[in-house]
Amino acid sequence: MFNYIIYRIGQFLALSLPLKLGYAVAVFCSDLHYFFAYIDRREVGANLKAIFPEKSDREIKGIRIHIFRNFAKYLVDFFRFTKIDIAYIKRNVKIENIHYVNEALAKGKGVILLTAHFGNWELGGVIMGQLGYPFWAVALPHKDKRVNNFFNFQRASKGVKVIAFGNAVRRCLTILKDNNALALVGDRDFTKKGGVVVDFFGKPTILPEGPAAFASKTGSPIVPGFVLRNQDDSFTLRFEKPLEFIPTADKNHDLLKLVESYKVVIEHYIRKNPQQWYMFKKFWIQ
């Protein structure tokens, strides 16, 4: 109940205040949260140190506080989804390499849009929905039904169709078979079934196998895509080349190779913009 009330208050403020003032309020609240959120600070700091062992504690702290602030701005953007339309997208979003998505869909096998908890991944879905793409996303349900309904309403109101994580396999296969776009995150495994162990920034972690498994089974191309926040709080939606995949008789080998291929892309984006990676839990196995 408490979280639902907080989200509703946040939405009221985000819709009532000018955007820059809304961001300022969100950053202020984020700094207050940062001061008291010892566990979150510890986990984010440990993750950053694993990525950048050469950086000083002061440098890590600087990146860490910007992660908290950027996440607060991400929430403001989410609360303001009702204000996002084609005119907003034209003014505030630069779209790069969308031809990769179009070329993938032209093959008739759907497309897996691979992203991460990075930048503003929710906004990416809204942009695609507003541009008229048949767009679906798998999302982890919130424990509070009211919060879950609130989040799904925000998405659905802008053309993002949501599949609840947990019973999504058959639905995802149908979506791809019908030549739709399916968005999946590739940086955190929620299945509790093991995922795939890979070296991420040189240390073992578990990444989800879902994007690789669907691609292997359906032949759907995997196109990585990320929404980056620019310094002026505008955005860049950038797509990368489809991941190369040549199937073999060894399905386990194919699966691992595909996971490794999108791991490299995610590493690249995090390395260049660590202040936009929102991972508030311990990420590595060791």
PDB file of C-alpha atoms in Angstrom:
ATOM      1  CA  MET A   1       0.000   0.000   0.000  1.00  0.00           C
ATOM      2  CA  PHE A   2       2.781   2.431   0.939  1.00  0.00           C
ATOM      3  CA  ASN A   3       4.614   2.012  -2.368  1.00  0.00           C
ATOM      4  CA  TYR A   4       1.390   2.507  -4.323  1.00  0.00           C
ATOM      5  CA  ILE A   5       0.691   5.790  -2.501  1.00  0.00           C
ATOM      6  CA  ILE A   6       4.256   6.981  -3.123  1.00  0.00           C
ATOM      7  CA  TYR A   7       3.985   6.183  -6.826  1.00  0.00           C
ATOM      8  CA  ARG A   8       0.666   8.015  -7.073  1.00  0.00           C
ATOM      9  CA  ILE A   9       2.071  11.072  -5.312  1.00  0.00           C
ATOM     10  CA  GLY A  10       5.103  10.923  -7.608  1.00  0.00           C
ATOM     11  CA  GLN A  11       2.851  10.767 -10.650  1.00  0.00           C
ATOM     12  CA  PHE A  12       0.766  13.727  -9.439  1.00  0.00           C
ATOM     13  CA  LEU A  13       3.884  15.856  -8.961  1.00  0.00           C
ATOM     14  CA  ALA A  14       5.460  14.733 -12.250  1.00  0.00           C
ATOM     15  CA  LEU A  15       2.312  15.657 -14.181  1.00  0.00           C
ATOM     16  CA  SER A  16       1.713  18.906 -12.299  1.00  0.00           C
ATOM     17  CA  LEU A  17       5.197  20.410 -12.333  1.00  0.00           C
ATOM     18  CA  PRO A  18       7.231  21.603 -15.319  1.00  0.00           C
ATOM     19  CA  LEU A  19       9.618  18.844 -16.371  1.00  0.00           C
ATOM     20  CA  LYS A  20      12.818  20.545 -15.158  1.00  0.00           C
ATOM     21  CA  LEU A  21      11.267  21.294 -11.784  1.00  0.00           C
ATOM     22  CA  GLY A  22       9.994  17.716 -11.598  1.00  0.00           C
ATOM     23  CA  TYR A  23      13.509  16.450 -12.210  1.00  0.00           C
ATOM     24  CA  ALA A  24      14.856  18.807  -9.527  1.00  0.00           C
ATOM     25  CA  VAL A  25      12.367  17.521  -6.949  1.00  0.00           C
ATOM     26  CA  ALA A  26      13.176  13.921  -7.912  1.00  0.00           C
ATOM     27  CA  VAL A  27      16.922  14.529  -7.526  1.00  0.00           C
ATOM     28  CA  PHE A  28      16.360  16.132  -4.105  1.00  0.00           C
ATOM     29  CA  CYS A  29      14.322  13.106  -2.971  1.00  0.00           C
ATOM     30  CA  SER A  30      16.939  10.802  -4.439  1.00  0.00           C
ATOM     31  CA  ASP A  31      19.695  12.474  -2.442  1.00  0.00           C
ATOM     32  CA  LEU A  32      17.644  12.016   0.735  1.00  0.00           C
ATOM     33  CA  HIS A  33      17.106   8.355  -0.094  1.00  0.00           C
ATOM     34  CA  TYR A  34      20.801   7.974  -0.900  1.00  0.00           C
ATOM     35  CA  PHE A  35      21.741   9.209   2.566  1.00  0.00           C
ATOM     36  CA  PHE A  36      19.585   6.606   4.338  1.00  0.00           C
ATOM     37  CA  ALA A  37      19.792   3.679   1.875  1.00  0.00           C
ATOM     38  CA  TYR A  38      22.936   2.043   3.210  1.00  0.00           C
ATOM     39  CA  ILE A  39      22.289  -1.376   1.644  1.00  0.00           C
ATOM     40  CA  ASP A  40      21.597   0.084  -1.801  1.00  0.00           C
ATOM     41  CA  ARG A  41      24.710   2.257  -1.570  1.00  0.00           C
ATOM     42  CA  ARG A  42      26.797  -0.736  -0.561  1.00  0.00           C
ATOM     43  CA  GLU A  43      25.534  -3.006  -3.345  1.00  0.00           C
ATOM     44  CA  VAL A  44      25.810  -0.382  -6.090  1.00  0.00           C
ATOM     45  CA  GLY A  45      29.274   0.561  -4.901  1.00  0.00           C
ATOM     46  CA  ALA A  46      30.387  -3.080  -4.902  1.00  0.00           C
ATOM     47  CA  ASN A  47      29.048  -3.562  -8.430  1.00  0.00           C
ATOM     48  CA  LEU A  48      30.886  -0.479  -9.665  1.00  0.00           C
ATOM     49  CA  LYS A  49      34.118  -1.557  -7.986  1.00  0.00           C
ATOM     50  CA  ALA A  50      33.871  -4.911  -9.750  1.00  0.00           C
ATOM     51  CA  ILE A  51      33.609  -3.108 -13.091  1.00  0.00           C
ATOM     52  CA  PHE A  52      36.198  -0.422 -12.366  1.00  0.00           C
ATOM     53  CA  PRO A  53      38.736  -1.829  -9.878  1.00  0.00           C
ATOM     54  CA  GLU A  54      41.178   0.888 -10.950  1.00  0.00           C
ATOM     55  CA  LYS A  55      38.914   3.754  -9.846  1.00  0.00           C
ATOM     56  CA  SER A  56      39.275   5.436  -6.467  1.00  0.00           C
ATOM     57  CA  ASP A  57      36.571   5.349  -3.804  1.00  0.00           C
ATOM     58  CA  ARG A  58      35.849   8.988  -4.575  1.00  0.00           C
ATOM     59  CA  GLU A  59      35.301   8.233  -8.261  1.00  0.00           C
ATOM     60  CA  ILE A  60      33.057   5.284  -7.425  1.00  0.00           C
ATOM     61  CA  LYS A  61      31.011   7.454  -5.074  1.00  0.00           C
ATOM     62  CA  GLY A  62      30.568  10.075  -7.803  1.00  0.00           C
ATOM     63  CA  ILE A  63      29.231   7.503 -10.277  1.00  0.00           C
ATOM     64  CA  ARG A  64      27.046   5.934  -7.602  1.00  0.00           C
ATOM     65  CA  ILE A  65      25.215   9.115  -6.651  1.00  0.00           C
ATOM     66  CA  HIS A  66      24.533   9.825 -10.320  1.00  0.00           C
ATOM     67  CA  ILE A  67      23.005   6.341 -10.647  1.00  0.00           C
ATOM     68  CA  PHE A  68      20.544   7.203  -7.874  1.00  0.00           C
ATOM     69  CA  ARG A  69      19.750  10.584  -9.443  1.00  0.00           C
ATOM     70  CA  ASN A  70      19.305   9.199 -12.947  1.00  0.00           C
ATOM     71  CA  PHE A  71      16.993   6.509 -11.633  1.00  0.00           C
ATOM     72  CA  ALA A  72      14.885   9.201  -9.973  1.00  0.00           C
ATOM     73  CA  LYS A  73      14.637  10.999 -13.326  1.00  0.00           C
ATOM     74  CA  TYR A  74      13.692   7.705 -14.967  1.00  0.00           C
ATOM     75  CA  LEU A  75      10.727   7.480 -12.593  1.00  0.00           C
ATOM     76  CA  VAL A  76       9.657  11.029 -13.478  1.00  0.00           C
ATOM     77  CA  ASP A  77       9.690  10.076 -17.159  1.00  0.00           C
ATOM     78  CA  PHE A  78       7.667   6.948 -16.392  1.00  0.00           C
ATOM     79  CA  PHE A  79       5.064   8.926 -14.460  1.00  0.00           C
ATOM     80  CA  ARG A  80       4.735  11.342 -17.399  1.00  0.00           C
ATOM     81  CA  PHE A  81       3.981   8.711 -20.040  1.00  0.00           C
ATOM     82  CA  THR A  82       0.547  10.246 -20.687  1.00  0.00           C
ATOM     83  CA  LYS A  83       2.300  13.343 -22.052  1.00  0.00           C
ATOM     84  CA  ILE A  84       4.421  11.406 -24.536  1.00  0.00           C
ATOM     85  CA  ASP A  85       3.289  11.488 -28.161  1.00  0.00           C
ATOM     86  CA  ILE A  86       4.890  11.682 -31.589  1.00  0.00           C
ATOM     87  CA  ALA A  87       5.513  15.422 -31.180  1.00  0.00           C
ATOM     88  CA  TYR A  88       7.383  14.795 -27.902  1.00  0.00           C
ATOM     89  CA  ILE A  89       9.453  12.055 -29.524  1.00  0.00           C
ATOM     90  CA  LYS A  90      10.427  14.306 -32.436  1.00  0.00           C
ATOM     91  CA  ARG A  91      11.500  17.074 -30.029  1.00  0.00           C
ATOM     92  CA  ASN A  92      13.305  14.984 -27.427  1.00  0.00           C
ATOM     93  CA  VAL A  93      14.476  11.681 -28.915  1.00  0.00           C
ATOM     94  CA  LYS A  94      17.145  10.976 -31.501  1.00  0.00           C
ATOM     95  CA  ILE A  95      16.608   7.555 -33.066  1.00  0.00           C
ATOM     96  CA  GLU A  96      19.612   5.777 -34.550  1.00  0.00           C
ATOM     97  CA  ASN A  97      19.751   2.651 -36.719  1.00  0.00           C
ATOM     98  CA  ILE A  98      16.071   1.746 -36.591  1.00  0.00           C
ATOM     99  CA  HIS A  99      16.609   0.175 -40.016  1.00  0.00           C
ATOM    100  CA  TYR A 100      18.038  -2.834 -38.167  1.00  0.00           C
ATOM    101  CA  VAL A 101      14.588  -3.425 -36.649  1.00  0.00           C
ATOM    102  CA  ASN A 102      12.828  -2.923 -39.978  1.00  0.00           C
ATOM    103  CA  GLU A 103      15.181  -5.316 -41.754  1.00  0.00           C
ATOM    104  CA  ALA A 104      14.684  -7.932 -39.044  1.00  0.00           C
ATOM    105  CA  LEU A 105      10.884  -7.700 -39.265  1.00  0.00           C
ATOM    106  CA  ALA A 106      11.070  -7.941 -43.054  1.00  0.00           C
ATOM    107  CA  LYS A 107      12.332 -11.513 -42.618  1.00  0.00           C
ATOM    108  CA  GLY A 108       8.951 -12.473 -41.158  1.00  0.00           C
ATOM    109  CA  LYS A 109      10.215 -14.180 -38.010  1.00  0.00           C
ATOM    110  CA  GLY A 110       9.681 -11.355 -35.560  1.00  0.00           C
ATOM    111  CA  VAL A 111      12.491  -9.568 -33.741  1.00  0.00           C
ATOM    112  CA  ILE A 112      13.863  -9.868 -30.219  1.00  0.00           C
ATOM    113  CA  LEU A 113      14.785  -6.414 -28.928  1.00  0.00           C
ATOM    114  CA  LEU A 114      17.502  -7.019 -26.356  1.00  0.00           C
ATOM    115  CA  THR A 115      17.997  -4.339 -23.716  1.00  0.00           C
ATOM    116  CA  ALA A 116      19.023  -3.975 -20.058  1.00  0.00           C
ATOM    117  CA  HIS A 117      18.125  -2.095 -16.885  1.00  0.00           C
ATOM    118  CA  PHE A 118      19.931   0.820 -18.396  1.00  0.00           C
ATOM    119  CA  GLY A 119      19.128   4.403 -19.382  1.00  0.00           C
ATOM    120  CA  ASN A 120      15.371   4.505 -19.843  1.00  0.00           C
ATOM    121  CA  TRP A 121      14.349   1.098 -21.146  1.00  0.00           C
ATOM    122  CA  GLU A 122      10.669   1.730 -20.408  1.00  0.00           C
ATOM    123  CA  LEU A 123      10.705   4.829 -22.603  1.00  0.00           C
ATOM    124  CA  GLY A 124      12.127   2.722 -25.417  1.00  0.00           C
ATOM    125  CA  GLY A 125       8.973   0.625 -25.427  1.00  0.00           C
ATOM    126  CA  VAL A 126       6.775   3.723 -25.490  1.00  0.00           C
ATOM    127  CA  ILE A 127       8.719   5.156 -28.429  1.00  0.00           C
ATOM    128  CA  MET A 128       8.317   1.947 -30.406  1.00  0.00           C
ATOM    129  CA  GLY A 129       4.631   1.736 -29.538  1.00  0.00           C
ATOM    130  CA  GLN A 130       4.016   5.345 -30.572  1.00  0.00           C
ATOM    131  CA  LEU A 131       5.838   4.747 -33.846  1.00  0.00           C
ATOM    132  CA  GLY A 132       3.361   1.997 -34.610  1.00  0.00           C
ATOM    133  CA  TYR A 133       5.484  -1.112 -34.143  1.00  0.00           C
ATOM    134  CA  PRO A 134       3.705  -4.261 -32.895  1.00  0.00           C
ATOM    135  CA  PHE A 135       5.497  -4.190 -29.572  1.00  0.00           C
ATOM    136  CA  TRP A 136       5.420  -6.590 -26.625  1.00  0.00           C
ATOM    137  CA  ALA A 137       7.540  -6.640 -23.480  1.00  0.00           C
ATOM    138  CA  VAL A 138       8.059  -9.223 -20.757  1.00  0.00           C
ATOM    139  CA  ALA A 139       7.889  -7.599 -17.312  1.00  0.00           C
ATOM    140  CA  LEU A 140       8.328  -8.946 -13.796  1.00  0.00           C
ATOM    141  CA  PRO A 141       5.048  -8.416 -11.898  1.00  0.00           C
ATOM    142  CA  HIS A 142       5.141  -6.306  -8.754  1.00  0.00           C
ATOM    143  CA  LYS A 143       4.096  -8.016  -5.544  1.00  0.00           C
ATOM    144  CA  ASP A 144       1.461  -5.365  -4.865  1.00  0.00           C
ATOM    145  CA  LYS A 145      -1.357  -5.850  -7.383  1.00  0.00           C
ATOM    146  CA  ARG A 146      -2.204  -2.125  -7.335  1.00  0.00           C
ATOM    147  CA  VAL A 147       1.377  -1.179  -8.165  1.00  0.00           C
ATOM    148  CA  ASN A 148       1.474  -3.823 -10.891  1.00  0.00           C
ATOM    149  CA  ASN A 149      -1.758  -2.543 -12.446  1.00  0.00           C
ATOM    150  CA  PHE A 150      -0.463   1.019 -12.285  1.00  0.00           C
ATOM    151  CA  PHE A 151       2.765   0.125 -14.093  1.00  0.00           C
ATOM    152  CA  ASN A 152       0.995  -1.950 -16.733  1.00  0.00           C
ATOM    153  CA  PHE A 153      -1.564   0.792 -17.358  1.00  0.00           C
ATOM    154  CA  GLN A 154       1.233   3.295 -17.937  1.00  0.00           C
ATOM    155  CA  ARG A 155       2.780   0.959 -20.507  1.00  0.00           C
ATOM    156  CA  ALA A 156      -0.406  -0.156 -22.222  1.00  0.00           C
ATOM    157  CA  SER A 157      -1.673   3.413 -22.576  1.00  0.00           C
ATOM    158  CA  LYS A 158       1.201   4.060 -24.978  1.00  0.00           C
ATOM    159  CA  GLY A 159       1.078   0.896 -27.063  1.00  0.00           C
ATOM    160  CA  VAL A 160       3.273  -1.432 -25.003  1.00  0.00           C
ATOM    161  CA  LYS A 161       1.621  -4.810 -24.522  1.00  0.00           C
ATOM    162  CA  VAL A 162       2.877  -6.529 -21.374  1.00  0.00           C
ATOM    163  CA  ILE A 163       3.471 -10.238 -20.806  1.00  0.00           C
ATOM    164  CA  ALA A 164       3.784 -11.208 -17.144  1.00  0.00           C
ATOM    165  CA  PHE A 165       7.051 -12.937 -16.388  1.00  0.00           C
ATOM    166  CA  GLY A 166       6.626 -16.503 -15.187  1.00  0.00           C
ATOM    167  CA  ASN A 167       4.233 -17.975 -17.739  1.00  0.00           C
ATOM    168  CA  ALA A 168       5.504 -16.180 -20.797  1.00  0.00           C
ATOM    169  CA  VAL A 169       7.218 -18.840 -22.926  1.00  0.00           C
ATOM    170  CA  ARG A 170       4.315 -19.985 -25.094  1.00  0.00           C
ATOM    171  CA  ARG A 171       3.008 -16.431 -25.511  1.00  0.00           C
ATOM    172  CA  CYS A 172       6.451 -15.161 -26.553  1.00  0.00           C
ATOM    173  CA  LEU A 173       6.806 -17.874 -29.162  1.00  0.00           C
ATOM    174  CA  THR A 174       3.426 -16.944 -30.629  1.00  0.00           C
ATOM    175  CA  ILE A 175       4.321 -13.252 -30.690  1.00  0.00           C
ATOM    176  CA  LEU A 176       7.507 -13.929 -32.623  1.00  0.00           C
ATOM    177  CA  LYS A 177       5.732 -16.341 -34.961  1.00  0.00           C
ATOM    178  CA  ASP A 178       3.264 -13.539 -35.755  1.00  0.00           C
ATOM    179  CA  ASN A 179       6.205 -11.288 -36.722  1.00  0.00           C
ATOM    180  CA  ASN A 180       6.004  -8.896 -33.778  1.00  0.00           C
ATOM    181  CA  ALA A 181       8.707  -7.158 -31.751  1.00  0.00           C
ATOM    182  CA  LEU A 182       9.440  -8.728 -28.354  1.00  0.00           C
ATOM    183  CA  ALA A 183      11.507  -6.805 -25.790  1.00  0.00           C
ATOM    184  CA  LEU A 184      13.577  -8.713 -23.229  1.00  0.00           C
ATOM    185  CA  VAL A 185      16.189  -7.585 -20.709  1.00  0.00           C
ATOM    186  CA  GLY A 186      19.469  -9.440 -20.804  1.00  0.00           C
ATOM    187  CA  ASP A 187      21.275  -8.298 -17.673  1.00  0.00           C
ATOM    188  CA  ARG A 188      19.396 -10.002 -14.850  1.00  0.00           C
ATOM    189  CA  ASP A 189      18.015 -13.507 -14.493  1.00  0.00           C
ATOM    190  CA  PHE A 190      14.660 -13.771 -12.688  1.00  0.00           C
ATOM    191  CA  THR A 191      13.897 -17.410 -13.463  1.00  0.00           C
ATOM    192  CA  LYS A 192      15.571 -18.899 -10.376  1.00  0.00           C
ATOM    193  CA  LYS A 193      16.455 -21.860 -12.602  1.00  0.00           C
ATOM    194  CA  GLY A 194      20.113 -21.072 -13.021  1.00  0.00           C
ATOM    195  CA  GLY A 195      20.313 -18.997 -16.189  1.00  0.00           C
ATOM    196  CA  VAL A 196      23.697 -19.087 -17.879  1.00  0.00           C
ATOM    197  CA  VAL A 197      26.971 -18.482 -16.041  1.00  0.00           C
ATOM    198  CA  VAL A 198      29.266 -16.147 -17.971  1.00  0.00           C
ATOM    199  CA  ASP A 199      32.182 -13.881 -17.207  1.00  0.00           C
ATOM    200  CA  PHE A 200      30.856 -10.331 -16.984  1.00  0.00           C
ATOM    201  CA  PHE A 201      33.640  -7.773 -16.759  1.00  0.00           C
ATOM    202  CA  GLY A 202      35.919 -10.707 -15.959  1.00  0.00           C
ATOM    203  CA  LYS A 203      33.881 -12.095 -13.060  1.00  0.00           C
ATOM    204  CA  PRO A 204      31.258 -14.887 -13.058  1.00  0.00           C
ATOM    205  CA  THR A 205      27.607 -13.926 -12.987  1.00  0.00           C
ATOM    206  CA  ILE A 206      24.293 -15.363 -14.176  1.00  0.00           C
ATOM    207  CA  LEU A 207      22.582 -13.874 -17.211  1.00  0.00           C
ATOM    208  CA  PRO A 208      19.128 -14.833 -18.520  1.00  0.00           C
ATOM    209  CA  GLU A 209      19.019 -17.348 -21.331  1.00  0.00           C
ATOM    210  CA  GLY A 210      15.560 -16.285 -22.540  1.00  0.00           C
ATOM    211  CA  PRO A 211      16.630 -14.055 -25.470  1.00  0.00           C
ATOM    212  CA  ALA A 212      19.079 -16.701 -26.697  1.00  0.00           C
ATOM    213  CA  ALA A 213      16.612 -19.566 -26.226  1.00  0.00           C
ATOM    214  CA  PHE A 214      13.852 -17.812 -28.178  1.00  0.00           C
ATOM    215  CA  ALA A 215      16.234 -16.845 -30.966  1.00  0.00           C
ATOM    216  CA  SER A 216      17.585 -20.389 -31.196  1.00  0.00           C
ATOM    217  CA  LYS A 217      14.098 -21.906 -31.310  1.00  0.00           C
ATOM    218  CA  THR A 218      12.417 -19.435 -33.697  1.00  0.00           C
ATOM    219  CA  GLY A 219      15.248 -18.041 -35.809  1.00  0.00           C
ATOM    220  CA  SER A 220      14.193 -14.530 -34.767  1.00  0.00           C
ATOM    221  CA  PRO A 221      17.036 -11.981 -35.002  1.00  0.00           C
ATOM    222  CA  ILE A 222      18.252 -10.380 -31.776  1.00  0.00           C
ATOM    223  CA  VAL A 223      18.630  -6.610 -32.180  1.00  0.00           C
ATOM    224  CA  PRO A 224      20.153  -4.840 -29.148  1.00  0.00           C
ATOM    225  CA  GLY A 225      18.592  -1.477 -28.345  1.00  0.00           C
ATOM    226  CA  PHE A 226      19.175   1.069 -25.582  1.00  0.00           C
ATOM    227  CA  VAL A 227      17.738   4.452 -24.622  1.00  0.00           C
ATOM    228  CA  LEU A 228      20.487   6.719 -23.321  1.00  0.00           C
ATOM    229  CA  ARG A 229      19.864   9.899 -21.346  1.00  0.00           C
ATOM    230  CA  ASN A 230      21.851  12.786 -22.771  1.00  0.00           C
ATOM    231  CA  GLN A 231      23.384  15.580 -20.684  1.00  0.00           C
ATOM    232  CA  ASP A 232      20.507  17.935 -21.542  1.00  0.00           C
ATOM    233  CA  ASP A 233      17.959  15.267 -20.505  1.00  0.00           C
ATOM    234  CA  SER A 234      17.004  14.508 -24.074  1.00  0.00           C
ATOM    235  CA  PHE A 235      17.348  10.880 -25.215  1.00  0.00           C
ATOM    236  CA  THR A 236      18.999   8.754 -27.856  1.00  0.00           C
ATOM    237  CA  LEU A 237      17.375   5.460 -28.840  1.00  0.00           C
ATOM    238  CA  ARG A 238      20.155   3.471 -30.464  1.00  0.00           C
ATOM    239  CA  PHE A 239      19.922   0.063 -32.075  1.00  0.00           C
ATOM    240  CA  GLU A 240      22.935  -2.143 -32.776  1.00  0.00           C
ATOM    241  CA  LYS A 241      23.490  -4.650 -35.551  1.00  0.00           C
ATOM    242  CA  PRO A 242      21.597  -7.920 -35.154  1.00  0.00           C
ATOM    243  CA  LEU A 243      23.676 -10.488 -33.317  1.00  0.00           C
ATOM    244  CA  GLU A 244      25.237 -13.012 -35.653  1.00  0.00           C
ATOM    245  CA  PHE A 245      24.033 -16.542 -35.098  1.00  0.00           C
ATOM    246  CA  ILE A 246      24.924 -19.654 -37.063  1.00  0.00           C
ATOM    247  CA  PRO A 247      23.114 -22.645 -35.532  1.00  0.00           C
ATOM    248  CA  THR A 248      24.939 -25.921 -35.032  1.00  0.00           C
ATOM    249  CA  ALA A 249      23.911 -29.375 -33.884  1.00  0.00           C
ATOM    250  CA  ASP A 250      24.972 -28.491 -30.327  1.00  0.00           C
ATOM    251  CA  LYS A 251      22.082 -26.510 -28.830  1.00  0.00           C
ATOM    252  CA  ASN A 252      23.865 -25.883 -25.535  1.00  0.00           C
ATOM    253  CA  HIS A 253      26.832 -24.460 -27.413  1.00  0.00           C
ATOM    254  CA  ASP A 254      24.544 -22.247 -29.483  1.00  0.00           C
ATOM    255  CA  LEU A 255      22.798 -20.963 -26.386  1.00  0.00           C
ATOM    256  CA  LEU A 256      26.032 -20.050 -24.653  1.00  0.00           C
ATOM    257  CA  LYS A 257      27.423 -18.318 -27.749  1.00  0.00           C
ATOM    258  CA  LEU A 258      24.317 -16.181 -28.080  1.00  0.00           C
ATOM    259  CA  VAL A 259      24.353 -15.191 -24.405  1.00  0.00           C
ATOM    260  CA  GLU A 260      28.042 -14.334 -24.734  1.00  0.00           C
ATOM    261  CA  SER A 261      27.294 -12.176 -27.775  1.00  0.00           C
ATOM    262  CA  TYR A 262      24.717  -9.991 -26.039  1.00  0.00           C
ATOM    263  CA  LYS A 263      26.794  -9.916 -22.882  1.00  0.00           C
ATOM    264  CA  VAL A 264      29.520  -8.119 -24.836  1.00  0.00           C
ATOM    265  CA  VAL A 265      27.067  -5.475 -26.058  1.00  0.00           C
ATOM    266  CA  ILE A 266      25.687  -4.848 -22.562  1.00  0.00           C
ATOM    267  CA  GLU A 267      29.213  -4.599 -21.154  1.00  0.00           C
ATOM    268  CA  HIS A 268      30.049  -1.965 -23.770  1.00  0.00           C
ATOM    269  CA  TYR A 269      27.114   0.255 -22.829  1.00  0.00           C
ATOM    270  CA  ILE A 270      27.702  -0.069 -19.088  1.00  0.00           C
ATOM    271  CA  ARG A 271      31.408   0.666 -19.453  1.00  0.00           C
ATOM    272  CA  LYS A 272      30.705   3.867 -21.392  1.00  0.00           C
ATOM    273  CA  ASN A 273      27.770   5.028 -19.224  1.00  0.00           C
ATOM    274  CA  PRO A 274      27.964   3.326 -15.804  1.00  0.00           C
ATOM    275  CA  GLN A 275      25.875   6.100 -14.253  1.00  0.00           C
ATOM    276  CA  GLN A 276      22.888   4.822 -16.259  1.00  0.00           C
ATOM    277  CA  TRP A 277      22.979   1.173 -15.167  1.00  0.00           C
ATOM    278  CA  TYR A 278      20.364   0.596 -12.452  1.00  0.00           C
ATOM    279  CA  MET A 279      21.461  -2.532 -10.653  1.00  0.00           C
ATOM    280  CA  PHE A 280      20.747  -2.155  -6.953  1.00  0.00           C
ATOM    281  CA  LYS A 281      21.371  -5.798  -6.036  1.00  0.00           C
ATOM    282  CA  LYS A 282      24.549  -7.826  -5.788  1.00  0.00           C
ATOM    283  CA  PHE A 283      25.277  -8.819  -9.364  1.00  0.00           C
ATOM    284  CA  TRP A 284      28.201 -11.216  -9.319  1.00  0.00           C
ATOM    285  CA  ILE A 285      28.284 -14.748  -7.944  1.00  0.00           C
ATOM    286  CA  GLN A 286      31.431 -14.147  -5.914  1.00  0.00           C
TER     287      GLN A 286
END
